[in-house]
Short mmCIF file of C-alpha atoms and ligand atoms in Angstrom, two decimals:
data_model
loop_
_atom_site.label_atom_id
_atom_site.label_comp_id
_atom_site.label_asym_id
_atom_site.label_seq_id
_atom_site.Cartn_x
_atom_site.Cartn_y
_atom_site.Cartn_z
CA MET A 1 -106.46 54.90 61.15
CA ALA A 2 -103.85 58.32 61.67
CA THR A 3 -100.55 57.27 62.09
CA ALA A 4 -97.57 58.78 63.78
CA THR A 5 -94.16 57.19 62.00
CA ALA A 6 -91.71 57.67 63.75
CA VAL A 7 -90.92 54.58 67.08
CA TYR A 8 -89.54 55.73 70.16
CA LYS A 9 -86.71 54.18 71.67
CA ASN A 10 -85.65 53.07 75.45
CA PHE A 11 -83.18 55.30 77.04
CA ILE A 12 -80.60 52.63 78.14
CA ASN A 13 -76.94 53.90 79.26
CA GLY A 14 -77.00 56.39 77.72
CA LYS A 15 -78.31 55.82 74.33
CA TRP A 16 -81.59 54.79 72.67
CA VAL A 17 -82.37 51.44 71.92
CA ASP A 18 -84.74 50.08 69.99
CA GLY A 19 -87.05 47.53 72.77
CA GLN A 20 -87.22 44.05 71.99
CA ALA A 21 -90.45 43.44 73.96
CA GLY A 22 -92.77 44.99 70.69
CA GLU A 23 -94.79 48.25 70.03
CA LEU A 24 -97.13 49.96 71.91
CA GLN A 25 -98.75 52.18 70.43
CA VAL A 26 -100.30 55.42 72.35
CA LEU A 27 -104.29 56.21 71.24
CA ASN A 28 -105.01 59.76 71.61
CA PRO A 29 -108.33 59.64 75.27
CA ALA A 30 -109.86 61.86 72.70
CA ASN A 31 -110.77 60.16 69.28
CA GLN A 32 -109.20 56.44 69.72
CA ASP A 33 -109.05 56.38 65.74
CA GLU A 34 -105.43 58.09 66.62
CA VAL A 35 -102.15 56.94 67.15
CA LEU A 36 -100.05 59.15 68.85
CA SER A 37 -97.61 58.05 70.00
CA ARG A 38 -95.30 54.51 69.42
CA PHE A 39 -92.71 54.03 71.16
CA SER A 40 -90.93 49.69 71.29
CA MET A 41 -91.63 48.08 74.60
CA VAL A 42 -88.31 47.03 77.12
CA SER A 43 -88.48 43.06 77.88
CA THR A 44 -87.46 42.06 81.28
CA GLU A 45 -83.15 41.49 79.95
CA GLN A 46 -83.52 45.18 78.81
CA THR A 47 -84.78 46.01 82.23
CA HIS A 48 -82.35 44.12 83.37
CA GLU A 49 -79.62 45.98 81.51
CA ALA A 50 -81.09 49.51 82.33
CA LEU A 51 -80.57 48.83 86.80
CA GLN A 52 -76.73 47.22 85.13
CA ALA A 53 -76.29 50.36 83.89
CA ALA A 54 -77.45 52.27 86.58
CA GLN A 55 -76.18 49.86 89.11
CA ASP A 56 -72.53 50.63 87.19
CA ALA A 57 -73.74 54.41 86.54
CA PHE A 58 -74.16 54.93 90.57
CA GLN A 59 -70.60 55.20 91.84
CA GLY A 60 -68.77 57.67 90.03
CA TRP A 61 -72.42 59.89 90.06
CA ARG A 62 -72.23 59.46 93.83
CA ARG A 63 -68.46 60.85 93.60
CA THR A 64 -70.14 64.13 91.76
CA SER A 65 -69.60 66.59 94.05
CA PRO A 66 -73.45 67.70 95.11
CA PRO A 67 -73.27 71.66 93.62
CA GLN A 68 -71.98 70.31 90.64
CA ARG A 69 -75.06 67.28 90.76
CA ALA A 70 -77.42 70.01 90.42
CA ARG A 71 -75.88 72.20 87.96
CA ILE A 72 -77.44 69.49 85.15
CA VAL A 73 -80.35 69.80 86.41
CA ARG A 74 -80.54 72.86 86.40
CA LYS A 75 -79.44 72.23 82.67
CA ALA A 76 -82.58 69.95 82.52
CA LEU A 77 -84.53 72.84 83.33
CA GLN A 78 -83.23 75.86 81.29
CA LEU A 79 -83.93 73.01 78.43
CA ALA A 80 -86.97 72.33 79.52
CA GLU A 81 -87.93 75.97 79.81
CA GLU A 82 -87.46 76.09 75.84
CA ARG A 83 -89.49 73.22 75.04
CA GLU A 84 -92.53 74.00 77.34
CA ASP A 85 -94.28 74.69 74.65
CA GLN A 86 -93.09 71.20 72.87
CA ILE A 87 -93.82 69.10 75.30
CA ALA A 88 -97.60 71.22 77.04
CA ARG A 89 -98.96 70.15 73.50
CA ASP A 90 -97.90 66.22 73.86
CA MET A 91 -99.13 66.19 77.09
CA SER A 92 -102.43 67.47 76.40
CA LEU A 93 -103.05 64.74 73.35
CA GLU A 94 -101.65 62.70 75.46
CA ALA A 95 -103.23 62.44 78.64
CA GLY A 96 -106.28 64.80 77.16
CA LYS A 97 -105.90 67.19 79.93
CA VAL A 98 -106.95 71.22 78.17
CA LEU A 99 -103.79 72.72 76.95
CA SER A 100 -103.98 75.58 79.72
CA ASP A 101 -103.33 72.89 82.30
CA ALA A 102 -100.48 70.39 80.31
CA ARG A 103 -99.09 74.43 80.63
CA GLY A 104 -99.23 74.61 83.83
CA GLU A 105 -97.85 70.60 84.48
CA VAL A 106 -94.58 72.18 83.06
CA ILE A 107 -94.68 75.41 85.13
CA LYS A 108 -95.23 73.21 87.87
CA GLY A 109 -92.20 70.16 87.10
CA CYS A 110 -89.76 73.37 86.28
CA ASN A 111 -90.78 74.45 89.85
CA LEU A 112 -89.54 71.19 91.23
CA LEU A 113 -86.69 71.07 88.64
CA GLU A 114 -85.74 75.79 90.28
CA PHE A 115 -85.70 73.84 93.45
CA TYR A 116 -83.78 71.03 93.51
CA SER A 117 -81.15 71.99 91.59
CA GLY A 118 -80.91 74.46 94.97
CA GLU A 119 -80.82 72.69 97.38
CA GLY A 120 -77.49 70.37 95.29
CA LEU A 121 -75.75 72.80 97.72
CA ARG A 122 -77.78 73.01 100.93
CA LEU A 123 -77.03 68.95 101.23
CA ILE A 124 -75.67 69.32 104.26
CA GLY A 125 -76.05 67.17 107.65
CA ASP A 126 -76.15 68.03 111.35
CA ALA A 127 -73.05 68.79 113.27
CA ALA A 128 -74.12 67.98 117.42
CA PRO A 129 -70.77 68.46 120.26
CA SER A 130 -69.32 66.11 122.10
CA GLU A 131 -69.71 64.82 125.44
CA LEU A 132 -66.03 64.35 125.09
CA GLY A 133 -63.34 67.33 124.09
CA ASN A 134 -61.96 67.60 120.44
CA ASN A 135 -64.28 65.59 119.28
CA LEU A 136 -66.51 66.95 116.57
CA LEU A 137 -69.94 64.01 116.14
CA PHE A 138 -71.59 65.07 112.61
CA THR A 139 -74.32 63.58 110.02
CA LYS A 140 -74.04 63.18 106.21
CA ARG A 141 -76.51 62.39 103.87
CA GLU A 142 -75.81 60.00 101.14
CA PRO A 143 -78.09 58.35 97.81
CA LEU A 144 -79.01 55.24 98.50
CA GLY A 145 -78.05 53.25 94.83
CA ALA A 146 -79.99 52.37 92.56
CA VAL A 147 -82.70 53.78 92.41
CA SER A 148 -87.02 53.06 90.43
CA ILE A 149 -89.54 55.49 89.77
CA ILE A 150 -93.24 55.24 88.68
CA THR A 151 -95.08 57.01 87.30
CA PRO A 152 -99.63 57.94 86.46
CA TRP A 153 -100.29 59.36 83.34
CA ASN A 154 -102.58 61.88 85.08
CA PHE A 155 -99.72 64.39 85.74
CA PRO A 156 -96.84 62.48 83.02
CA TRP A 157 -94.37 65.34 82.96
CA ALA A 158 -94.67 67.23 86.83
CA ILE A 159 -94.86 63.44 89.30
CA PRO A 160 -91.09 61.75 87.43
CA CYS A 161 -90.20 65.96 87.88
CA TRP A 162 -90.90 65.28 91.27
CA LYS A 163 -89.32 62.19 92.02
CA ILE A 164 -86.70 62.84 89.05
CA ALA A 165 -84.34 65.35 90.47
CA PRO A 166 -83.99 64.99 94.20
CA ALA A 167 -82.96 61.42 93.88
CA LEU A 168 -80.24 62.90 91.13
CA VAL A 169 -79.32 65.62 93.26
CA ALA A 170 -78.96 63.59 96.12
CA GLY A 171 -76.65 60.91 93.87
CA ASN A 172 -78.38 58.04 93.12
CA SER A 173 -79.01 56.44 90.21
CA VAL A 174 -82.43 55.52 88.51
CA VAL A 175 -84.37 53.15 86.04
CA PHE A 176 -87.84 55.20 84.98
CA LYS A 177 -90.86 54.11 84.41
CA PRO A 178 -93.95 56.28 83.07
CA ALA A 179 -97.72 55.15 82.46
CA SER A 180 -98.12 53.73 78.85
CA PHE A 181 -100.94 55.72 78.54
CA THR A 182 -98.18 59.12 78.85
CA PRO A 183 -94.13 57.58 77.32
CA LEU A 184 -93.91 60.99 75.39
CA SER A 185 -93.69 63.11 78.14
CA ALA A 186 -91.41 61.08 79.88
CA TYR A 187 -88.73 60.88 76.67
CA HIS A 188 -89.21 65.00 76.69
CA LEU A 189 -87.91 64.94 80.16
CA ALA A 190 -85.88 62.31 79.27
CA LYS A 191 -84.21 63.89 76.29
CA CYS A 192 -83.72 67.18 78.54
CA PHE A 193 -81.01 64.90 80.99
CA GLU A 194 -79.36 63.59 78.50
CA ASP A 195 -78.85 66.91 76.40
CA ALA A 196 -77.92 68.69 79.85
CA GLY A 197 -74.90 66.32 79.71
CA LEU A 198 -75.69 63.39 83.03
CA PRO A 199 -73.29 61.16 82.47
CA PRO A 200 -74.67 58.34 80.50
CA GLY A 201 -76.68 55.13 82.65
CA VAL A 202 -77.57 57.49 85.70
CA LEU A 203 -80.63 57.74 84.47
CA ASN A 204 -82.85 55.39 82.37
CA LEU A 205 -86.25 55.42 80.88
CA VAL A 206 -87.69 52.42 80.58
CA VAL A 207 -90.71 51.65 79.03
CA GLY A 208 -92.96 49.09 79.77
CA SER A 209 -96.03 47.24 80.87
CA GLY A 210 -96.86 47.62 84.68
CA ARG A 211 -96.98 43.57 85.20
CA LYS A 212 -93.40 42.74 83.85
CA VAL A 213 -91.10 45.60 83.97
CA GLY A 214 -92.67 47.87 86.34
CA ASN A 215 -92.60 43.67 88.50
CA GLU A 216 -88.83 43.34 88.12
CA LEU A 217 -88.30 47.18 89.09
CA ILE A 218 -89.60 46.24 92.58
CA HIS A 219 -88.27 42.98 93.16
CA ALA A 220 -84.82 43.04 91.62
CA ASP A 221 -82.41 42.57 94.21
CA LYS A 222 -80.14 45.48 92.31
CA VAL A 223 -82.82 47.86 93.15
CA CYS A 224 -81.80 50.11 96.59
CA GLY A 225 -84.95 52.10 97.08
CA ILE A 226 -88.37 52.91 95.42
CA SER A 227 -90.47 55.83 94.76
CA PHE A 228 -93.89 55.47 93.52
CA THR A 229 -97.67 56.95 92.99
CA GLY A 230 -100.87 55.32 91.76
CA SER A 231 -103.69 52.83 92.81
CA ASN A 232 -103.68 52.54 95.84
CA GLU A 233 -103.67 48.70 94.68
CA VAL A 234 -100.35 48.09 93.04
CA GLY A 235 -99.45 50.94 95.77
CA LYS A 236 -100.08 47.54 98.25
CA GLN A 237 -98.32 44.97 95.59
CA ILE A 238 -95.45 46.90 96.07
CA GLU A 239 -95.50 47.11 99.77
CA GLN A 240 -95.46 44.42 100.44
CA ALA A 241 -92.62 43.59 96.97
CA ALA A 242 -89.90 45.98 99.70
CA MET A 243 -90.52 44.86 102.90
CA GLU A 244 -89.67 41.64 101.50
CA THR A 245 -86.47 42.54 100.06
CA GLY A 246 -85.52 45.46 102.06
CA LYS A 247 -85.65 48.07 99.86
CA LYS A 248 -86.53 51.57 101.10
CA LEU A 249 -89.69 52.91 100.26
CA CYS A 250 -92.74 55.35 98.10
CA CYS A 251 -96.31 55.31 97.48
CA GLU A 252 -98.20 58.36 96.45
CA LEU A 253 -102.30 56.65 97.11
CA GLY A 254 -105.27 57.19 96.57
CA GLY A 255 -107.38 60.38 98.20
CA LYS A 256 -111.37 60.43 99.09
CA ASN A 257 -110.78 64.35 99.63
CA PRO A 258 -113.47 66.28 101.47
CA CYS A 259 -114.07 70.38 101.05
CA VAL A 260 -116.62 71.90 103.50
CA VAL A 261 -117.95 74.80 102.04
CA MET A 262 -119.90 76.96 105.52
CA ALA A 263 -123.18 79.14 105.66
CA ASP A 264 -120.04 82.19 106.43
CA ALA A 265 -117.51 81.46 104.03
CA ASP A 266 -117.25 83.24 100.28
CA LEU A 267 -120.22 81.92 97.39
CA ASP A 268 -118.05 82.85 94.67
CA SER A 269 -115.55 81.17 95.35
CA ALA A 270 -116.01 78.73 96.87
CA LEU A 271 -118.42 77.92 93.60
CA ALA A 272 -114.71 78.67 91.19
CA GLY A 273 -112.94 76.18 93.60
CA VAL A 274 -115.48 73.33 94.27
CA LEU A 275 -115.37 73.14 90.03
CA LYS A 276 -112.07 73.66 89.80
CA GLY A 277 -111.58 71.20 92.56
CA ALA A 278 -114.15 68.34 90.97
CA PHE A 279 -113.77 68.39 87.50
CA GLY A 280 -110.44 69.55 86.67
CA ALA A 281 -108.15 67.07 85.24
CA SER A 282 -111.26 65.38 84.19
CA GLY A 283 -111.60 64.84 88.53
CA GLN A 284 -108.36 62.17 87.13
CA ARG A 285 -105.94 63.65 89.63
CA CYS A 286 -105.23 62.21 93.72
CA THR A 287 -106.76 65.35 95.27
CA ALA A 288 -109.06 66.43 92.96
CA THR A 289 -112.52 67.19 95.88
CA SER A 290 -114.41 64.62 95.84
CA ARG A 291 -117.06 65.45 98.45
CA LEU A 292 -118.02 68.42 99.03
CA ILE A 293 -120.14 68.76 102.40
CA VAL A 294 -122.02 71.32 102.72
CA GLU A 295 -123.83 73.36 104.88
CA GLU A 296 -127.14 72.54 105.63
CA SER A 297 -128.62 76.49 105.48
CA ILE A 298 -127.15 77.23 102.62
CA ALA A 299 -126.26 73.70 101.07
CA ASP A 300 -129.92 74.09 98.25
CA GLU A 301 -129.35 77.25 96.96
CA PHE A 302 -125.45 76.44 97.16
CA ALA A 303 -126.00 72.63 94.99
CA ALA A 304 -128.29 74.40 91.98
CA ARG A 305 -125.02 77.02 91.80
CA VAL A 306 -122.47 74.33 91.15
CA ALA A 307 -124.52 71.35 89.27
CA GLU A 308 -124.85 74.47 86.72
CA GLY A 309 -121.51 75.50 86.63
CA ALA A 310 -120.83 71.74 86.30
CA ASN A 311 -123.64 71.89 83.17
CA ALA A 312 -122.19 74.75 81.65
CA LEU A 313 -118.72 73.53 81.42
CA LYS A 314 -117.26 73.22 77.49
CA VAL A 315 -116.46 68.96 77.61
CA GLY A 316 -114.36 68.32 74.26
CA PRO A 317 -110.66 66.97 73.43
CA GLY A 318 -108.17 69.65 76.02
CA ILE A 319 -106.14 70.60 72.60
CA ASN A 320 -109.24 72.58 71.91
CA ASP A 321 -108.59 76.01 72.84
CA ASP A 322 -112.59 76.36 73.98
CA VAL A 323 -111.85 73.33 76.16
CA ASP A 324 -112.92 73.18 79.66
CA MET A 325 -113.10 69.38 80.71
CA GLY A 326 -111.76 66.90 78.68
CA PRO A 327 -111.51 62.96 78.72
CA VAL A 328 -110.78 60.20 81.14
CA ILE A 329 -108.17 58.05 80.28
CA ASP A 330 -109.46 55.01 78.86
CA GLN A 331 -112.58 52.46 78.21
CA SER A 332 -111.77 51.21 81.41
CA GLN A 333 -111.78 54.02 83.88
CA LEU A 334 -114.66 55.34 81.55
CA ASP A 335 -116.37 52.29 82.62
CA THR A 336 -115.21 53.23 86.24
CA VAL A 337 -117.21 55.91 86.77
CA LEU A 338 -120.10 54.76 84.83
CA GLY A 339 -120.10 52.21 87.08
CA PHE A 340 -119.95 55.30 89.99
CA ILE A 341 -122.76 56.68 88.46
CA GLU A 342 -124.61 54.10 88.38
CA SER A 343 -124.56 52.95 92.13
CA GLY A 344 -125.76 56.40 92.74
CA ASN A 345 -128.05 56.41 90.71
CA LYS A 346 -129.00 52.56 92.27
CA ASP A 347 -128.42 54.20 96.06
CA GLY A 348 -131.49 56.65 94.92
CA PHE A 349 -129.55 59.70 95.05
CA LYS A 350 -130.57 63.12 93.87
CA LEU A 351 -128.99 63.53 90.27
CA LEU A 352 -128.03 67.19 89.68
CA ALA A 353 -125.81 66.98 87.19
CA GLY A 354 -124.33 65.50 84.59
CA GLY A 355 -124.65 61.72 84.45
CA GLU A 356 -123.88 59.93 81.35
CA ARG A 357 -121.27 59.73 78.86
CA VAL A 358 -121.11 62.67 75.78
CA THR A 359 -120.98 60.69 71.88
CA GLU A 360 -122.14 64.11 69.91
CA ASN A 361 -119.73 65.60 67.54
CA GLY A 362 -117.23 62.26 67.36
CA MET A 363 -116.78 62.44 71.05
CA ASP A 364 -118.23 58.33 70.61
CA LYS A 365 -114.68 58.36 69.79
CA GLY A 366 -113.55 59.11 72.90
CA PHE A 367 -113.82 58.76 76.54
CA PHE A 368 -116.25 61.99 77.48
CA VAL A 369 -118.25 61.86 80.24
CA ARG A 370 -119.99 64.85 81.62
CA PRO A 371 -119.21 66.68 84.77
CA THR A 372 -121.58 64.63 86.99
CA VAL A 373 -122.78 66.38 90.17
CA PHE A 374 -124.63 63.54 92.77
CA ASP A 375 -126.85 65.45 95.48
CA HIS A 376 -127.59 64.34 98.66
CA VAL A 377 -125.74 61.43 99.42
CA ASP A 378 -124.77 59.56 102.09
CA GLN A 379 -121.25 60.17 103.61
CA ASN A 380 -121.59 56.12 103.67
CA SER A 381 -122.10 54.42 100.63
CA TYR A 382 -120.05 53.39 98.11
CA LEU A 383 -120.32 56.91 95.71
CA ALA A 384 -118.92 58.59 99.36
CA GLN A 385 -116.05 56.09 100.64
CA GLU A 386 -114.49 55.41 98.56
CA GLU A 387 -111.85 57.18 95.57
CA VAL A 388 -113.47 57.34 91.81
CA PHE A 389 -110.66 59.34 89.80
CA GLY A 390 -113.09 61.14 87.87
CA PRO A 391 -115.90 64.28 87.20
CA VAL A 392 -118.27 63.37 89.87
CA LEU A 393 -119.35 65.41 92.32
CA SER A 394 -120.87 63.74 95.94
CA ILE A 395 -122.44 66.62 97.67
CA ILE A 396 -122.85 65.81 101.63
CA ARG A 397 -124.99 67.52 103.68
CA ALA A 398 -123.73 68.59 107.30
CA LYS A 399 -126.19 70.04 110.22
CA ASN A 400 -122.96 72.16 111.28
CA TYR A 401 -119.09 72.52 112.38
CA GLU A 402 -119.45 69.57 114.31
CA GLU A 403 -120.39 67.33 111.82
CA ALA A 404 -118.67 69.02 109.26
CA ILE A 405 -115.05 67.59 110.36
CA GLU A 406 -117.34 64.00 111.20
CA MET A 407 -118.02 63.75 107.88
CA SER A 408 -114.34 65.43 106.38
CA ASN A 409 -113.09 61.75 108.16
CA ASN A 410 -114.81 59.88 107.90
CA THR A 411 -112.51 57.64 104.54
CA LYS A 412 -110.27 56.02 104.68
CA TYR A 413 -108.02 58.18 103.02
CA GLY A 414 -106.50 61.43 104.01
CA LEU A 415 -105.11 63.37 100.90
CA SER A 416 -105.76 66.29 100.37
CA SER A 417 -109.16 69.31 101.93
CA SER A 418 -110.11 72.01 101.98
CA ILE A 419 -112.89 74.58 103.93
CA TYR A 420 -114.24 77.89 103.13
CA THR A 421 -115.24 79.97 105.05
CA ARG A 422 -114.62 83.68 106.62
CA ASP A 423 -114.28 82.95 109.90
CA ILE A 424 -110.60 82.18 110.48
CA ASN A 425 -110.71 80.61 113.16
CA GLN A 426 -112.66 78.65 111.78
CA ALA A 427 -110.38 77.70 109.48
CA MET A 428 -107.26 76.82 111.74
CA LYS A 429 -109.94 74.86 113.90
CA PHE A 430 -110.11 72.92 111.16
CA SER A 431 -106.75 73.04 110.61
CA ASP A 432 -106.38 70.32 113.42
CA ASP A 433 -109.22 69.27 113.52
CA ILE A 434 -109.02 67.89 109.79
CA GLU A 435 -107.29 64.22 109.10
CA ALA A 436 -105.15 65.25 105.94
CA GLY A 437 -102.03 65.17 104.91
CA MET A 438 -102.35 68.80 102.61
CA VAL A 439 -105.47 71.16 104.27
CA HIS A 440 -106.45 74.17 102.07
CA ILE A 441 -108.16 77.01 103.24
CA ASN A 442 -110.09 79.38 101.15
CA SER A 443 -108.35 77.25 98.29
CA PRO A 444 -108.89 74.38 96.29
CA THR A 445 -107.91 70.52 97.44
CA LEU A 446 -105.57 70.59 94.22
CA GLY A 447 -102.33 70.84 93.65
CA GLY A 448 -99.41 71.23 95.87
CA GLU A 449 -95.45 73.91 96.03
CA ALA A 450 -92.49 72.65 95.42
CA GLN A 451 -90.54 73.73 98.95
CA VAL A 452 -93.63 72.27 100.97
CA PRO A 453 -94.17 68.21 100.80
CA PHE A 454 -96.78 66.57 99.69
CA GLY A 455 -98.42 63.80 100.64
CA GLY A 456 -101.37 62.21 103.08
CA ILE A 457 -101.76 59.97 106.70
CA LYS A 458 -103.79 57.40 106.28
CA ALA A 459 -104.39 54.69 103.39
CA SER A 460 -103.10 58.01 101.52
CA GLY A 461 -99.42 57.79 101.25
CA ILE A 462 -96.19 54.86 102.56
CA GLY A 463 -93.38 56.07 103.37
CA ASP A 464 -92.26 59.70 103.60
CA ARG A 465 -93.94 62.68 102.21
CA GLU A 466 -92.60 64.21 98.81
CA MET A 467 -90.91 67.12 97.52
CA ALA A 468 -89.86 70.35 99.42
CA LYS A 469 -86.40 68.78 101.26
CA GLU A 470 -88.70 64.82 102.80
CA GLY A 471 -88.43 64.72 98.95
CA LEU A 472 -84.56 64.97 98.91
CA HIS A 473 -84.25 62.84 101.97
CA PHE A 474 -86.43 59.86 101.18
CA PHE A 475 -83.41 59.27 98.63
CA THR A 476 -80.30 59.60 101.49
CA GLU A 477 -79.72 57.66 104.08
CA LEU A 478 -77.82 59.26 107.13
CA LYS A 479 -74.75 58.62 108.61
CA THR A 480 -73.01 59.60 111.51
CA VAL A 481 -69.81 60.49 112.10
CA PHE A 482 -67.36 60.89 115.20
CA LEU A 483 -64.75 62.21 114.83
CA ASP A 484 -62.09 61.99 117.10
CA TYR A 485 -59.43 64.72 117.24
CA THR A 486 -57.08 64.61 120.81
CA GLY A 487 -54.64 62.54 118.93
CA GLY A 488 -54.69 60.03 120.18
CA ALA A 489 -54.83 62.02 123.52
CA ARG A 490 -58.14 60.68 124.62
CA LYS A 491 -58.13 59.63 127.79
CA SER A 492 -62.54 59.11 128.42
CA ASN A 493 -64.38 55.77 128.29
CA ILE A 494 -66.33 55.33 125.53
CA TYR A 495 -69.80 54.74 126.12
C1 UN1 B 1 -102.20 68.53 92.46
O1 UN1 B 1 -103.04 68.18 92.68
O2 UN1 B 1 -101.73 68.94 91.17
O3 UN1 B 1 -101.37 61.60 91.32
C2 UN1 B 1 -101.34 67.22 92.31
C3 UN1 B 1 -102.17 62.87 91.34
C4 UN1 B 1 -101.51 63.21 92.38
C5 UN1 B 1 -100.50 64.78 91.93
C6 UN1 B 1 -101.80 66.11 92.59
N1 UN1 B 1 -100.18 63.09 92.75
O4 UN1 B 1 -103.45 63.27 91.15
#
């Protein structure tokens, strides 16, 4: 077994400290014989030390002017850009994602750092006229305090960037717990902020399990806000805890995103979008295309092309140049994905591609699954209703637009969606009719951009949208100021 020698530490109150709760070995999802990194994990006591450090640093940080706070984010951005290659390589290895996707993710995170560093100059409220003369009403945005940021392994760089940057620019202090599969990406981000000159205690990185460390970060009195991306199951538990303890909460959860392909669509572009949407990041993104809803008249032809495209994807370690799709993250995710495949087979849906684990060429040492496509899937089946978070696409056939929209909305989720059509009227109608937080027209269900809100409705999210101004607003409270400059001459009653 290859062994990584250095043991990475936790970042608490501006110092890199050894954790006191044992060691985490991060194994390569493409080859479990390889230890990628070793991290020492924090104890409950150390988690509280990190929270205390955040609380202590908060008063100084909130008094640092927003443009000055944003300047530190901009410096961190410059450092991240310089370190792009290393960050992308480490991320590709630990998350299993294809290297070009990892590079894209570094850039996406940088776009978020860039956007929010600009927002430091725009952290402004509104002014309003008063009923009274010589009075001014205005609002200010103030930080919440110490906040907990808990992030998943599938976007181990971009998601922390899109939560931490607005939290810091708004004047909050942060305790950041990354997923245990991907602590090295988190280490790089914390290091960029340290090297950018962020004052001690303003950002703390703690590595440990969700059950122990995560739990403290959700329940502790010192925490004023929680931002979480991950599963619905954990999201529900956090919601419960936040309700009981009165903390502000933002959760970005699962999806079962439909891609509708109408008969009039540019089918080449639709095909590329469906393959990228379903199998990019091995289907492990909350915005993945999980249901292809295709108009019946072209369904046979299009399904055959999707299957052919899926079969042509090269599966292997994401770090290798010629690979299209990497492994899933671990044994449990692999078992879940294989369970969905089994359910599709049991329900008698037509397996057009994949349907099995990949074990050749040493891939049995990792968690590889072939890109899988089922056709004639029943829209109410387990496969069509539950989030897979893996490379499994369900094709559902619709008679026409009306049926396609009904099928699209037949889900508890409402994150992303997409339609391929050349009919602008139909595309716009889809953007009205679809129950989702995001609609893509002639592009895959994936992705987002820093300057527009990201998030979903129904079971896909709790609280405000992320990214854009909305992402910044989550990390603030509004204060309304009533300013009387009559110099004591005010006669009118207050009502
Ligand atoms: C994307 O589609 O580029 O966990 C972002 C996820 C989402 C991020 C998706 N929060 O997959």
